N, CA and C atoms as an extended XYZ file, in Angstrom:
624
Properties=species:S:1:pos:R:3:atomname:S:1:resname:S:1:resid:I:1 pbc="F F F"
N       178.225       -9.601       42.901 N   MET     1
C       177.028      -10.342       43.306 CA  MET     1
C       176.480       -9.781       44.617 C   MET     1
N       177.391       -9.553       45.595 N   LEU     2
C       176.986       -9.029       46.891 CA  LEU     2
C       176.392       -7.636       46.741 C   LEU     2
N       177.028       -6.816       45.863 N   LYS     3
C       176.537       -5.456       45.653 CA  LYS     3
C       175.126       -5.477       45.085 C   LYS     3
N       174.889       -6.394       44.103 N   ARG     4
C       173.556       -6.472       43.505 CA  ARG     4
C       172.532       -6.938       44.533 C   ARG     4
N       172.937       -7.868       45.407 N   THR     5
C       172.027       -8.379       46.426 CA  THR     5
C       171.655       -7.286       47.417 C   THR     5
N       172.649       -6.526       47.885 N   VAL     6
C       172.400       -5.441       48.831 CA  VAL     6
C       171.505       -4.388       48.204 C   VAL     6
N       171.817       -4.015       46.953 N   THR     7
C       171.006       -3.020       46.256 CA  THR     7
C       169.577       -3.487       46.121 C   THR     7
N       169.394       -4.772       45.792 N   SER     8
C       168.054       -5.330       45.637 CA  SER     8
C       167.294       -5.285       46.948 C   SER     8
N       167.973       -5.626       48.060 N   LEU     9
C       167.324       -5.605       49.367 CA  LEU     9
C       166.906       -4.194       49.756 C   LEU     9
N       167.781       -3.205       49.496 N   ILE    10
C       167.458       -1.818       49.817 CA  ILE    10
C       166.268       -1.357       48.993 C   ILE    10
N       166.304       -1.670       47.694 N   ALA    11
C       165.208       -1.263       46.814 CA  ALA    11
C       163.897       -1.881       47.255 C   ALA    11
N       163.933       -3.167       47.658 N   THR    12
C       162.729       -3.847       48.119 CA  THR    12
C       162.201       -3.193       49.385 C   THR    12
N       163.092       -2.817       50.285 N   SER    13
C       162.682       -2.164       51.526 CA  SER    13
C       162.037       -0.820       51.256 C   SER    13
N       162.643       -0.047       50.336 N   ILE    14
C       162.082        1.254       49.995 CA  ILE    14
C       160.697        1.087       49.400 C   ILE    14
N       160.546        0.155       48.465 N   SER    15
C       159.258       -0.055       47.811 CA  SER    15
C       158.185       -0.461       48.803 C   SER    15
N       158.571       -1.200       49.847 N   SER    16
C       157.584       -1.711       50.798 CA  SER    16
C       157.019       -0.624       51.693 C   SER    16
N       157.739        0.506       51.849 N   VAL    17
C       157.264        1.556       52.746 CA  VAL    17
C       156.696        2.747       52.001 C   VAL    17
N       156.848        2.823       50.710 N   LEU    18
C       156.307        3.936       49.962 CA  LEU    18
C       154.889        3.622       49.530 C   LEU    18
N       153.950        4.507       49.906 N   ALA    19
C       152.547        4.220       49.630 CA  ALA    19
C       152.199        4.446       48.171 C   ALA    19
N       152.770        5.468       47.564 N   VAL    20
C       152.543        5.704       46.144 CA  VAL    20
C       153.785        5.242       45.421 C   VAL    20
N       153.722        4.097       44.794 N   ASP    21
C       154.896        3.410       44.284 CA  ASP    21
C       154.776        3.224       42.785 C   ASP    21
N       155.906        3.287       42.064 N   ILE    22
C       155.833        3.087       40.630 CA  ILE    22
C       155.730        1.609       40.281 C   ILE    22
N       156.037        0.724       41.214 N   GLN    23
C       155.898       -0.704       40.951 CA  GLN    23
C       154.560       -1.150       41.525 C   GLN    23
N       153.535       -1.189       40.697 N   THR    24
C       152.184       -1.401       41.161 CA  THR    24
C       151.575       -2.616       40.486 C   THR    24
N       150.382       -2.959       40.954 N   ALA    25
C       149.631       -4.030       40.331 CA  ALA    25
C       149.212       -3.596       38.933 C   ALA    25
N       148.844       -4.557       38.071 N   PRO    26
C       148.380       -4.188       36.722 CA  PRO    26
C       147.242       -3.186       36.802 C   PRO    26
N       147.240       -2.173       35.942 N   PRO    27
C       146.215       -1.137       35.996 CA  PRO    27
C       144.866       -1.678       35.552 C   PRO    27
N       143.791       -0.936       35.856 N   PRO    28
C       142.460       -1.362       35.428 CA  PRO    28
C       142.388       -1.460       33.910 C   PRO    28
N       141.391       -2.200       33.421 N   ASP    29
C       141.198       -2.326       31.983 CA  ASP    29
C       141.057       -0.953       31.345 C   ASP    29
N       141.721       -0.782       30.212 N   GLY    30
C       141.617        0.478       29.488 CA  GLY    30
C       142.638        1.510       29.888 C   GLY    30
N       143.445        1.226       30.927 N   ILE    31
C       144.451        2.174       31.382 CA  ILE    31
C       145.815        1.766       30.831 C   ILE    31
N       146.497        2.719       30.203 N   VAL    32
C       147.833        2.479       29.662 CA  VAL    32
C       148.810        3.358       30.433 C   VAL    32
N       149.619        2.792       31.338 N   PRO    33
C       150.473        3.625       32.186 CA  PRO    33
C       151.525        4.391       31.389 C   PRO    33
N       151.556        5.687       31.547 N   PHE    34
C       152.609        6.534       31.046 CA  PHE    34
C       153.017        6.214       29.615 C   PHE    34
N       152.084        6.338       28.704 N   GLY    35
C       152.368        6.143       27.296 CA  GLY    35
C       151.527        7.086       26.469 C   GLY    35
N       151.832        7.169       25.205 N   ILE    36
C       151.065        8.047       24.337 CA  ILE    36
C       149.715        7.411       24.031 C   ILE    36
N       148.676        8.216       24.090 N   ASN    37
C       147.343        7.759       23.718 CA  ASN    37
C       147.361        7.409       22.234 C   ASN    37
N       147.203        6.110       21.928 N   SER    38
C       147.347        5.665       20.541 CA  SER    38
C       146.328        6.323       19.615 C   SER    38
N       145.138        6.617       20.140 N   GLU    39
C       144.117        7.246       19.308 CA  GLU    39
C       144.495        8.668       18.927 C   GLU    39
N       145.242        9.318       19.798 N   LEU    40
C       145.611       10.719       19.561 CA  LEU    40
C       147.015       10.873       18.992 C   LEU    40
N       147.757        9.762       18.863 N   ALA    41
C       149.161        9.841       18.444 CA  ALA    41
C       149.369       10.614       17.143 C   ALA    41
N       148.580       10.347       16.075 N   PRO    42
C       148.795       11.114       14.830 CA  PRO    42
C       148.570       12.609       15.022 C   PRO    42
N       147.518       12.964       15.769 N   LEU    43
C       147.238       14.381       16.004 CA  LEU    43
C       148.347       15.022       16.828 C   LEU    43
N       148.780       14.334       17.885 N   ILE    44
C       149.829       14.885       18.750 CA  ILE    44
C       151.121       15.087       17.972 C   ILE    44
N       151.489       14.122       17.151 N   GLN    45
C       152.695       14.255       16.352 CA  GLN    45
C       152.594       15.446       15.411 C   GLN    45
N       151.414       15.643       14.829 N   ASP    46
C       151.195       16.774       13.928 CA  ASP    46
C       151.308       18.094       14.680 C   ASP    46
N       150.726       18.149       15.887 N   LEU    47
C       150.750       19.388       16.668 CA  LEU    47
C       152.155       19.730       17.139 C   LEU    47
N       152.904       18.708       17.538 N   VAL    48
C       154.269       18.929       18.025 CA  VAL    48
C       155.156       19.528       16.936 C   VAL    48
N       154.896       19.164       15.703 N   THR    49
C       155.721       19.647       14.584 CA  THR    49
C       155.116       20.862       13.896 C   THR    49
N       154.060       21.434       14.475 N   THR    50
C       153.448       22.649       13.927 CA  THR    50
C       153.982       23.856       14.691 C   THR    50
N       154.843       24.682       14.096 N   PRO    51
C       155.507       25.750       14.841 CA  PRO    51
C       154.641       26.988       15.094 C   PRO    51
N       153.603       27.198       14.290 N   ILE    52
C       152.796       28.412       14.414 CA  ILE    52
C       151.626       28.155       15.356 C   ILE    52
N       151.548       28.941       16.422 N   GLN    53
C       150.551       28.710       17.464 CA  GLN    53
C       149.123       28.787       16.928 C   GLN    53
N       148.822       29.789       16.127 N   ALA    54
C       147.465       29.953       15.620 CA  ALA    54
C       147.035       28.745       14.782 C   ALA    54
N       147.953       28.230       13.983 N   VAL    55
C       147.652       27.044       13.164 CA  VAL    55
C       147.442       25.830       14.062 C   VAL    55
N       148.259       25.720       15.086 N   ARG    56
C       148.140       24.595       16.013 CA  ARG    56
C       146.783       24.626       16.724 C   ARG    56
N       146.372       25.804       17.171 N   TYR    57
C       145.080       25.926       17.844 CA  TYR    57
C       143.935       25.568       16.910 C   TYR    57
N       144.042       25.984       15.655 N   GLN    58
C       142.996       25.674       14.693 CA  GLN    58
C       142.881       24.166       14.475 C   GLN    58
N       144.026       23.498       14.417 N   LYS    59
C       144.014       22.040       14.247 CA  LYS    59
C       143.356       21.350       15.445 C   LYS    59
N       143.605       21.870       16.641 N   ILE    60
C       142.994       21.294       17.841 CA  ILE    60
C       141.479       21.447       17.787 C   ILE    60
N       141.017       22.625       17.409 N   VAL    61
C       139.577       22.874       17.311 CA  VAL    61
C       138.944       21.974       16.258 C   VAL    61
N       139.577       21.882       15.106 N   GLU    62
C       139.030       21.069       14.019 CA  GLU    62
C       139.030       19.578       14.342 C   GLU    62
N       139.939       19.137       15.220 N   SER    63
C       140.009       17.712       15.567 CA  SER    63
C       138.850       17.276       16.446 C   SER    63
N       138.195       18.230       17.095 N   GLY    64
C       137.087       17.905       17.984 CA  GLY    64
C       137.513       17.554       19.391 C   GLY    64
N       138.829       17.572       19.676 N   ASN    65
C       139.313       17.234       21.019 CA  ASN    65
C       139.259       18.415       21.974 C   ASN    65
N       139.305       19.635       21.409 N   GLY    66
C       139.199       20.824       22.234 CA  GLY    66
C       140.347       20.979       23.213 C   GLY    66
N       140.140       21.838       24.208 N   PHE    67
C       141.183       22.162       25.178 CA  PHE    67
C       140.850       21.632       26.571 C   PHE    67
N       139.852       20.767       26.672 N   THR    68
C       139.459       20.192       27.950 CA  THR    68
C       140.142       18.844       28.156 C   THR    68
N       140.609       18.602       29.383 N   PHE    69
C       141.232       17.317       29.707 CA  PHE    69
C       140.426       16.623       30.799 C   PHE    69
N       140.139       15.348       30.610 N   ASP    70
C       139.342       14.565       31.554 CA  ASP    70
C       140.271       13.738       32.444 C   ASP    70
N       140.546       14.242       33.646 N   PHE    71
C       141.437       13.528       34.553 CA  PHE    71
C       140.825       12.226       35.056 C   PHE    71
N       139.510       12.162       35.148 N   ILE    72
C       138.857       10.975       35.703 CA  ILE    72
C       138.892        9.811       34.725 C   ILE    72
N       138.694       10.090       33.442 N   ASN    73
C       138.576        9.025       32.454 CA  ASN    73
C       139.755        8.954       31.487 C   ASN    73
N       140.878        9.561       31.836 N   SER    74
C       142.048        9.510       30.968 CA  SER    74
C       142.534        8.072       30.816 C   SER    74
N       142.766        7.588       29.580 N   PRO    75
C       143.202        6.210       29.385 CA  PRO    75
C       144.702        6.004       29.542 C   PRO    75
N       145.466        7.073       29.732 N   VAL    76
C       146.918        6.934       29.851 CA  VAL    76
C       147.422        7.753       31.026 C   VAL    76
N       148.746        7.629       31.260 N   ASN    77
C       149.440        8.434       32.272 CA  ASN    77
C       148.835        8.304       33.655 C   ASN    77
N       148.615        7.069       34.100 N   LEU    78
C       148.037        6.845       35.418 CA  LEU    78
C       148.896        5.894       36.230 C   LEU    78
N       149.329        6.345       37.423 N   PHE    79
C       149.871        5.445       38.426 CA  PHE    79
C       148.701        5.007       39.285 C   PHE    79
N       148.498        3.713       39.437 N   ASN    80
C       147.420        3.198       40.271 CA  ASN    80
C       148.064        2.402       41.397 C   ASN    80
N       148.532        3.110       42.418 N   GLY    81
C       149.305        2.478       43.473 CA  GLY    81
C       148.494        2.164       44.709 C   GLY    81
N       149.166        1.630       45.716 N   LYS    82
C       148.506        1.255       46.960 CA  LYS    82
C       147.955        2.477       47.691 C   LYS    82
N       148.599        3.624       47.486 N   GLY    83
C       148.192        4.817       48.223 CA  GLY    83
C       147.359        5.785       47.433 C   GLY    83
N       146.999        5.437       46.186 N   GLY    84
C       146.170        6.353       45.411 CA  GLY    84
C       146.501        6.324       43.934 C   GLY    84
N       146.021        7.335       43.219 N   THR    85
C       146.255        7.428       41.782 CA  THR    85
C       146.908        8.764       41.442 C   THR    85
N       147.575        8.765       40.298 N   PHE    86
C       148.380        9.901       39.840 CA  PHE    86
C       148.122       10.016       38.342 C   PHE    86
N       147.395       11.040       37.925 N   THR    87
C       147.026       11.193       36.518 CA  THR    87
C       147.638       12.475       35.968 C   THR    87
N       148.390       12.339       34.891 N   LEU    88
C       149.146       13.452       34.321 CA  LEU    88
C       148.578       13.900       32.990 C   LEU    88
N       148.457       15.204       32.818 N   ALA    89
C       148.083       15.785       31.532 CA  ALA    89
C       149.322       16.434       30.939 C   ALA    89
N       149.879       15.806       29.887 N   ASP    90
C       151.054       16.361       29.246 CA  ASP    90
C       150.932       16.170       27.743 C   ASP    90
N       152.037       16.282       27.018 N   ASP    91
C       151.955       16.236       25.561 CA  ASP    91
C       151.796       14.834       25.012 C   ASP    91
N       151.654       13.824       25.881 N   SER    92
C       151.424       12.478       25.392 CA  SER    92
C       149.943       12.157       25.249 C   SER    92
N       149.097       12.943       25.927 N   ASP    93
C       147.670       12.625       25.884 CA  ASP    93
C       146.769       13.855       25.946 C   ASP    93
N       147.329       15.048       25.865 N   TYR    94
C       146.539       16.270       26.009 CA  TYR    94
C       146.881       17.248       24.882 C   TYR    94
N       146.208       17.133       23.751 N   PRO    95
C       146.503       18.020       22.618 CA  PRO    95
C       146.425       19.501       22.975 C   PRO    95
N       145.455       19.870       23.811 N   GLY    96
C       145.285       21.275       24.155 CA  GLY    96
C       146.440       21.869       24.932 C   GLY    96
N       147.288       21.035       25.523 N   GLY    97
C       148.395       21.549       26.306 CA  GLY    97
C       149.688       21.692       25.529 C   GLY    97
N       149.731       21.155       24.306 N   ILE    98
C       150.964       21.195       23.520 CA  ILE    98
C       151.317       22.639       23.155 C   ILE    98
N       152.537       23.018       23.477 N   GLY    99
C       152.997       24.366       23.187 CA  GLY    99
C       152.627       25.383       24.241 C   GLY    99
N       151.926       24.967       25.316 N   SER   100
C       151.475       25.913       26.341 CA  SER   100
C       152.553       26.230       27.370 C   SER   100
N       153.574       25.372       27.455 N   GLY   101
C       154.587       25.565       28.475 CA  GLY   101
C       154.143       25.073       29.840 C   GLY   101
N       153.071       24.264       29.890 N   MET   102
C       152.546       23.808       31.171 CA  MET   102
C       152.141       22.338       31.108 C   MET   102
N       152.115       21.708       32.261 N   ALA   103
C       151.548       20.373       32.431 CA  ALA   103
C       150.923       20.343       33.818 C   ALA   103
N       150.024       19.411       34.047 N   SER   104
C       149.374       19.335       35.358 CA  SER   104
C       149.109       17.898       35.738 C   SER   104
N       148.893       17.692       37.027 N   VAL   105
C       148.650       16.348       37.543 CA  VAL   105
C       147.605       16.414       38.641 C   VAL   105
N       146.769       15.395       38.717 N   VAL   106
C       145.803       15.249       39.809 CA  VAL   106
C       146.174       14.005       40.599 C   VAL   106
N       146.290       14.159       41.913 N   LEU   107
C       146.588       13.047       42.804 CA  LEU   107
C       145.384       12.796       43.706 C   LEU   107
N       144.920       11.561       43.719 N   VAL   108
C       143.875       11.131       44.649 CA  VAL   108
C       144.552       10.184       45.625 C   VAL   108
N       144.744       10.643       46.870 N   LEU   109
C       145.569        9.919       47.834 CA  LEU   109
C       144.717        9.307       48.943 C   LEU   109
N       145.092        8.107       49.356 N   ALA   110
C       144.412        7.429       50.451 CA  ALA   110
C       144.867        8.024       51.786 C   ALA   110
N       144.092        7.804       52.857 N   PRO   111
C       144.537        8.253       54.184 CA  PRO   111
C       145.930        7.715       54.504 C   PRO   111
N       146.766        8.561       55.065 N   CYS   112
C       148.130        8.201       55.488 CA  CYS   112
C       149.051        7.855       54.318 C   CYS   112
N       148.663        8.182       53.088 N   ALA   113
C       149.517        7.893       51.931 CA  ALA   113
C       150.757        8.777       51.952 C   ALA   113
N       151.805        8.268       51.336 N   MET   114
C       153.053        9.023       51.229 CA  MET   114
C       153.459        9.125       49.771 C   MET   114
N       153.808       10.331       49.352 N   ILE   115
C       154.375       10.559       48.020 CA  ILE   115
C       155.886       10.482       48.182 C   ILE   115
N       156.507        9.510       47.527 N   GLN   116
C       157.918        9.257       47.775 CA  GLN   116
C       158.796       10.437       47.346 C   GLN   116
N       159.998       10.541       47.942 N   PRO   117
C       160.912       11.636       47.609 CA  PRO   117
C       161.206       11.684       46.109 C   PRO   117
N       161.138       12.882       45.549 N   HIS   118
C       161.378       13.078       44.123 CA  HIS   118
C       161.731       14.539       43.884 C   HIS   118
N       162.135       14.845       42.668 N   TYR   119
C       162.379       16.244       42.299 CA  TYR   119
C       162.153       16.423       40.813 C   TYR   119
N       161.907       17.657       40.424 N   GLN   120
C       161.747       18.009       39.012 CA  GLN   120
C       162.981       18.807       38.575 C   GLN   120
N       163.844       18.203       37.785 N   PRO   121
C       165.079       18.903       37.398 CA  PRO   121
C       164.843       20.065       36.445 C   PRO   121
N       163.682       20.082       35.761 N   ARG   122
C       163.449       21.111       34.749 CA  ARG   122
C       162.209       21.952       35.010 C   ARG   122
N       161.595       21.831       36.181 N   ALA   123
C       160.315       22.522       36.359 CA  ALA   123
C       160.082       22.931       37.801 C   ALA   123
N       159.578       24.154       37.990 N   ASN   124
C       159.000       24.547       39.262 CA  ASN   124
C       157.612       23.918       39.354 C   ASN   124
N       157.158       23.684       40.578 N   GLU   125
C       155.862       23.043       40.791 CA  GLU   125
C       155.072       23.828       41.825 C   GLU   125
N       153.771       23.918       41.627 N   ILE   126
C       152.890       24.460       42.646 CA  ILE   126
C       151.747       23.483       42.856 C   ILE   126
N       151.537       23.099       44.100 N   GLY   127
C       150.499       22.131       44.430 CA  GLY   127
C       149.415       22.772       45.273 C   GLY   127
N       148.158       22.442       44.979 N   TYR   128
C       147.016       23.025       45.683 CA  TYR   128
C       146.188       21.903       46.296 C   TYR   128
N       145.935       21.980       47.601 N   LEU   129
C       145.159       20.962       48.305 CA  LEU   129
C       143.675       21.298       48.191 C   LEU   129
N       142.960       20.473       47.419 N   ILE   130
C       141.536       20.721       47.156 CA  ILE   130
C       140.664       20.200       48.279 C   ILE   130
N       140.941       18.974       48.737 N   SER   131
C       140.128       18.391       49.807 CA  SER   131
C       140.944       17.360       50.564 C   SER   131
N       140.450       16.987       51.752 N   GLY   132
C       141.153       16.004       52.567 CA  GLY   132
C       142.272       16.622       53.365 C   GLY   132
N       143.379       15.886       53.457 N   GLY   133
C       144.516       16.379       54.218 CA  GLY   133
C       144.244       16.320       55.722 C   GLY   133
N       144.991       17.126       56.487 N   PRO   134
C       146.099       17.976       56.046 CA  PRO   134
C       147.293       17.146       55.590 C   PRO   134
N       148.261       17.832       54.962 N   MET   135
C       149.462       17.173       54.500 CA  MET   135
C       150.702       17.824       55.103 C   MET   135
N       151.728       17.028       55.243 N   ARG   136
C       153.026       17.557       55.657 CA  ARG   136
C       153.997       17.339       54.508 C   ARG   136
N       154.652       18.404       54.101 N   TRP   137
C       155.631       18.341       53.013 CA  TRP   137
C       157.013       18.673       53.562 C   TRP   137
N       158.004       17.968       53.078 N   ALA   138
C       159.398       18.238       53.431 CA  ALA   138
C       160.171       18.521       52.146 C   ALA   138
N       160.948       19.583       52.158 N   THR   139
C       161.693       19.998       50.969 CA  THR   139
C       163.150       20.257       51.328 C   THR   139
N       164.048       19.726       50.505 N   GLN   140
C       165.480       20.004       50.642 CA  GLN   140
C       165.908       20.789       49.411 C   GLN   140
N       166.294       22.022       49.610 N   PHE   141
C       166.589       22.908       48.488 CA  PHE   141
C       167.974       22.669       47.897 C   PHE   141
N       168.911       22.244       48.727 N   GLU   142
C       170.266       21.964       48.265 CA  GLU   142
C       170.726       20.639       48.851 C   GLU   142
N       171.539       19.907       48.091 N   ALA   143
C       172.054       18.629       48.568 CA  ALA   143
C       172.803       18.822       49.883 C   ALA   143
N       172.450       18.042       50.888 N   GLY   144
C       173.101       18.144       52.186 CA  GLY   144
C       172.537       19.225       53.072 C   GLY   144
N       171.596       20.010       52.555 N   GLY   145
C       171.019       21.096       53.331 CA  GLY   145
C       169.912       20.624       54.254 C   GLY   145
N       169.411       21.512       55.105 N   PRO   146
C       168.341       21.135       56.039 CA  PRO   146
C       167.011       20.957       55.309 C   PRO   146
N       166.098       20.261       55.942 N   LEU   147
C       164.758       20.077       55.398 CA  LEU   147
C       163.847       21.210       55.862 C   LEU   147
N       163.056       21.715       54.945 N   ASP   148
C       162.026       22.694       55.277 CA  ASP   148
C       160.690       21.965       55.350 C   ASP   148
N       160.006       22.061       56.497 N   TYR   149
C       158.733       21.369       56.689 CA  TYR   149
C       157.578       22.353       56.565 C   TYR   149
N       156.580       21.977       55.772 N   GLU   150
C       155.403       22.815       55.573 CA  GLU   150
C       154.145       21.976       55.800 C   GLU   150
N       153.144       22.573       56.460 N   PHE   151
C       151.857       21.917       56.651 CA  PHE   151
C       150.845       22.553       55.711 C   PHE   151
N       150.182       21.717       54.944 N   LEU   152
C       149.263       22.195       53.915 CA  LEU   152
C       147.847       21.785       54.280 C   LEU   152
N       146.945       22.771       54.336 N   GLN   153
C       145.552       22.519       54.623 CA  GLN   153
C       144.708       22.858       53.399 C   GLN   153
N       143.442       22.425       53.417 N   VAL   154
C       142.546       22.680       52.294 CA  VAL   154
C       142.510       24.177       51.974 C   VAL   154
N       142.644       24.483       50.690 N   GLY   155
C       142.632       25.876       50.261 CA  GLY   155
C       144.005       26.512       50.199 C   GLY   155
N       145.045       25.779       50.594 N   GLN   156
C       146.405       26.310       50.570 CA  GLN   156
C       147.215       25.678       49.439 C   GLN   156
N       148.192       26.443       48.958 N   ALA   157
C       149.081       25.974       47.890 CA  ALA   157
C       150.520       26.000       48.383 C   ALA   157
N       151.350       25.176       47.760 N   LEU   158
C       152.753       25.070       48.137 CA  LEU   158
C       153.621       25.157       46.890 C   LEU   158
N       154.622       26.031       46.904 N   MET   159
C       155.569       26.147       45.805 CA  MET   159
C       156.771       25.263       46.074 C   MET   159
N       157.123       24.435       45.087 N   LEU   160
C       158.271       23.540       45.187 CA  LEU   160
C       159.250       23.913       44.077 C   LEU   160
N       160.365       24.556       44.418 N   PRO   161
C       161.281       25.076       43.408 CA  PRO   161
C       161.937       23.984       42.564 C   PRO   161
N       162.279       24.348       41.380 N   LYS   162
C       162.985       23.461       40.448 CA  LYS   162
C       164.248       22.884       41.101 C   LYS   162
N       164.413       21.565       40.999 N   GLY   163
C       165.607       20.920       41.517 CA  GLY   163
C       165.567       20.551       42.977 C   GLY   163
N       164.539       20.964       43.710 N   SER   164
C       164.460       20.644       45.137 CA  SER   164
C       163.901       19.242       45.343 C   SER   164
N       164.499       18.483       46.254 N   MET   165
C       163.991       17.154       46.621 CA  MET   165
C       162.855       17.341       47.617 C   MET   165
N       161.723       16.674       47.388 N   HIS   166
C       160.592       16.856       48.283 CA  HIS   166
C       159.729       15.601       48.347 C   HIS   166
N       158.963       15.503       49.423 N   TYR   167
C       157.999       14.418       49.571 CA  TYR   167
C       156.828       14.920       50.403 C   TYR   167
N       155.697       14.217       50.289 N   GLY   168
C       154.495       14.628       51.003 CA  GLY   168
C       153.868       13.461       51.737 C   GLY   168
N       153.196       13.756       52.849 N   LEU   169
C       152.542       12.743       53.672 CA  LEU   169
C       151.155       13.230       54.062 C   LEU   169
N       150.149       12.381       53.813 N   VAL   170
C       148.780       12.702       54.231 CA  VAL   170
C       148.649       12.377       55.713 C   VAL   170
N       148.255       13.367       56.502 N   LEU   171
C       148.154       13.182       57.945 CA  LEU   171
C       146.747       12.816       58.394 C   LEU   171
N       145.752       13.068       57.555 N   GLY   172
C       144.367       12.836       57.947 CA  GLY   172
C       143.858       11.458       57.579 C   GLY   172
N       142.599       11.216       57.930 N   CYS   173
C       141.965        9.922       57.714 CA  CYS   173
C       140.957        9.940       56.576 C   CYS   173
N       140.979       10.995       55.762 N   ASP   174
C       140.064       11.094       54.633 CA  ASP   174
C       140.843       11.049       53.315 C   ASP   174
N       140.207       10.598       52.236 N   PRO   175
C       140.849       10.686       50.914 CA  PRO   175
C       141.235       12.131       50.618 C   PRO   175
N       142.362       12.296       49.954 N   THR   176
C       142.915       13.635       49.722 CA  THR   176
C       143.070       13.885       48.234 C   THR   176
N       142.660       15.063       47.799 N   LEU   177
C       142.721       15.444       46.384 CA  LEU   177
C       143.652       16.636       46.217 C   LEU   177
N       144.666       16.463       45.353 N   VAL   178
C       145.674       17.502       45.127 CA  VAL   178
C       145.780       17.781       43.629 C   VAL   178
N       145.840       19.044       43.276 N   LEU   179
C       146.102       19.465       41.899 CA  LEU   179
C       147.444       20.172       41.862 C   LEU   179
N       148.325       19.727       40.967 N   ALA   180
C       149.640       20.351       40.840 CA  ALA   180
C       149.868       20.785       39.399 C   ALA   180
N       150.601       21.870       39.234 N   ALA   181
C       150.930       22.380       37.901 CA  ALA   181
C       152.431       22.567       37.799 C   ALA   181
N       152.949       22.380       36.571 N   PHE   182
C       154.387       22.421       36.325 CA  PHE   182
C       154.688       23.263       35.103 C   PHE   182
N       155.889       23.799       35.091 N   GLU   183
C       156.422       24.344       33.850 CA  GLU   183
C       156.733       23.194       32.902 C   GLU   183
N       156.675       23.465       31.628 N   TYR   184
C       157.081       22.457       30.644 CA  TYR   184
C       158.315       22.961       29.924 C   TYR   184
N       159.426       22.264       30.128 N   CYS   185
C       160.690       22.662       29.511 CA  CYS   185
C       161.244       21.579       28.601 C   CYS   185
N       160.496       20.511       28.406 N   GLY   186
C       160.945       19.425       27.543 CA  GLY   186
C       161.710       18.371       28.311 C   GLY   186
N       161.646       17.137       27.822 N   GLY   187
C       162.388       16.046       28.429 CA  GLY   187
C       161.705       15.487       29.662 C   GLY   187
N       162.238       14.402       30.228 N   PRO   188
C       161.668       13.835       31.444 CA  PRO   188
C       161.663       14.869       32.559 C   PRO   188
N       160.521       15.038       33.256 N   TRP   189
C       160.424       16.133       34.212 CA  TRP   189
C       160.466       15.685       35.657 C   TRP   189
N       160.479       14.369       35.917 N   ILE   190
C       160.499       13.928       37.307 CA  ILE   190
C       161.578       12.872       37.517 C   ILE   190
N       162.284       12.980       38.636 N   GLN   191
C       163.268       11.980       39.040 CA  GLN   191
C       162.859       11.479       40.416 C   GLN   191
N       162.801       10.159       40.585 N   LEU   192
C       162.436        9.579       41.870 CA  LEU   192
C       163.678        9.438       42.727 C   LEU   192
N       163.662       10.065       43.904 N   GLY   193
C       164.839       10.173       44.735 CA  GLY   193
C       165.557        8.874       45.045 C   GLY   193
N       164.890        7.869       45.676 N   PRO   194
C       165.596        6.630       46.037 CA  PRO   194
C       166.188        5.917       44.835 C   PRO   194
N       165.468        5.883       43.720 N   LEU   195
C       165.985        5.199       42.543 CA  LEU   195
C       167.195        5.931       41.983 C   LEU   195
N       167.148        7.259       42.017 N   ARG   196
C       168.262        8.058       41.522 CA  ARG   196
C       169.509        7.832       42.378 C   ARG   196
N       169.322        7.840       43.702 N   LEU   197
C       170.457        7.708       44.605 CA  LEU   197
C       171.085        6.321       44.523 C   LEU   197
N       170.264        5.302       44.260 N   LEU   198
C       170.762        3.939       44.183 CA  LEU   198
C       171.242        3.567       42.789 C   LEU   198
N       171.019        4.444       41.825 N   GLY   199
C       171.435        4.153       40.469 CA  GLY   199
C       170.588        3.092       39.803 C   GLY   199
N       169.318        2.957       40.247 N   LEU   200
C       168.448        1.936       39.691 CA  LEU   200
C       167.689        2.469       38.488 C   LEU   200
N       167.170        1.550       37.690 N   ARG   201
C       166.441        1.916       36.480 CA  ARG   201
C       165.092        2.512       36.841 C   ARG   201
N       164.728        3.630       36.207 N   ARG   202
C       163.419        4.231       36.412 CA  ARG   202
C       162.424        3.518       35.515 C   ARG   202
N       161.418        2.902       36.097 N   ARG   203
C       160.484        2.091       35.339 CA  ARG   203
C       159.291        2.876       34.830 C   ARG   203
N       159.167        4.117       35.204 N   GLY   204
C       157.970        4.820       34.761 CA  GLY   204
C       158.100        6.322       34.790 C   GLY   204
N       159.248        6.866       34.413 N   HIS   205
C       159.349        8.326       34.493 CA  HIS   205
C       158.420        8.956       33.468 C   HIS   205
N       157.971       10.128       33.776 N   CYS   206
C       156.969       10.787       32.948 CA  CYS   206
C       157.645       11.512       31.804 C   CYS   206
N       157.227       11.247       30.604 N   ARG   207
C       157.775       11.951       29.443 CA  ARG   207
C       156.958       13.206       29.210 C   ARG   207
N       157.655       14.343       29.172 N   LEU   208
C       156.951       15.604       28.976 CA  LEU   208
C       157.501       16.314       27.755 C   LEU   208
């Protein structure tokens, strides 16, 4: 009982200081957090089980969905937190990306927002600061190792190696726009650091 109480208190404290949090208010109407787009589910299932690339591309063209992804109006894969939004294009809602070996995310961050510590166990990541900032990123490449601090300004990109724990902080007073791209190796691609360390249930990991 005491262990559960302590764990709950720690988790509550962590959630209260993280600006971009997976435990958020209900999303806007029409937004389905981190789930398969029901309208595209039959097509996506068909594409996933189509082994020949040329045939898969033809099916995408014939479906009318094309290879363009709308990050602004995507009905799924959105974190709508206190510090901004996080929209992911992966095989749950982006037919054009299936079989490409890639996924991408757009983050719209509020001033002073913090992206909580996390890592990608199966993917290298590269993030590009489009506007706003500057940002400070901290990366730990090995467990128990020192932190590497990087300052990211508009027009600069940052490589975050597979398996490295990292977090980002917006230092400026303007909204910040970040585009990140990942390798696609299958399976859940993101682990949230505090939840992992505490052994807590992940309520919204991204399925890739």
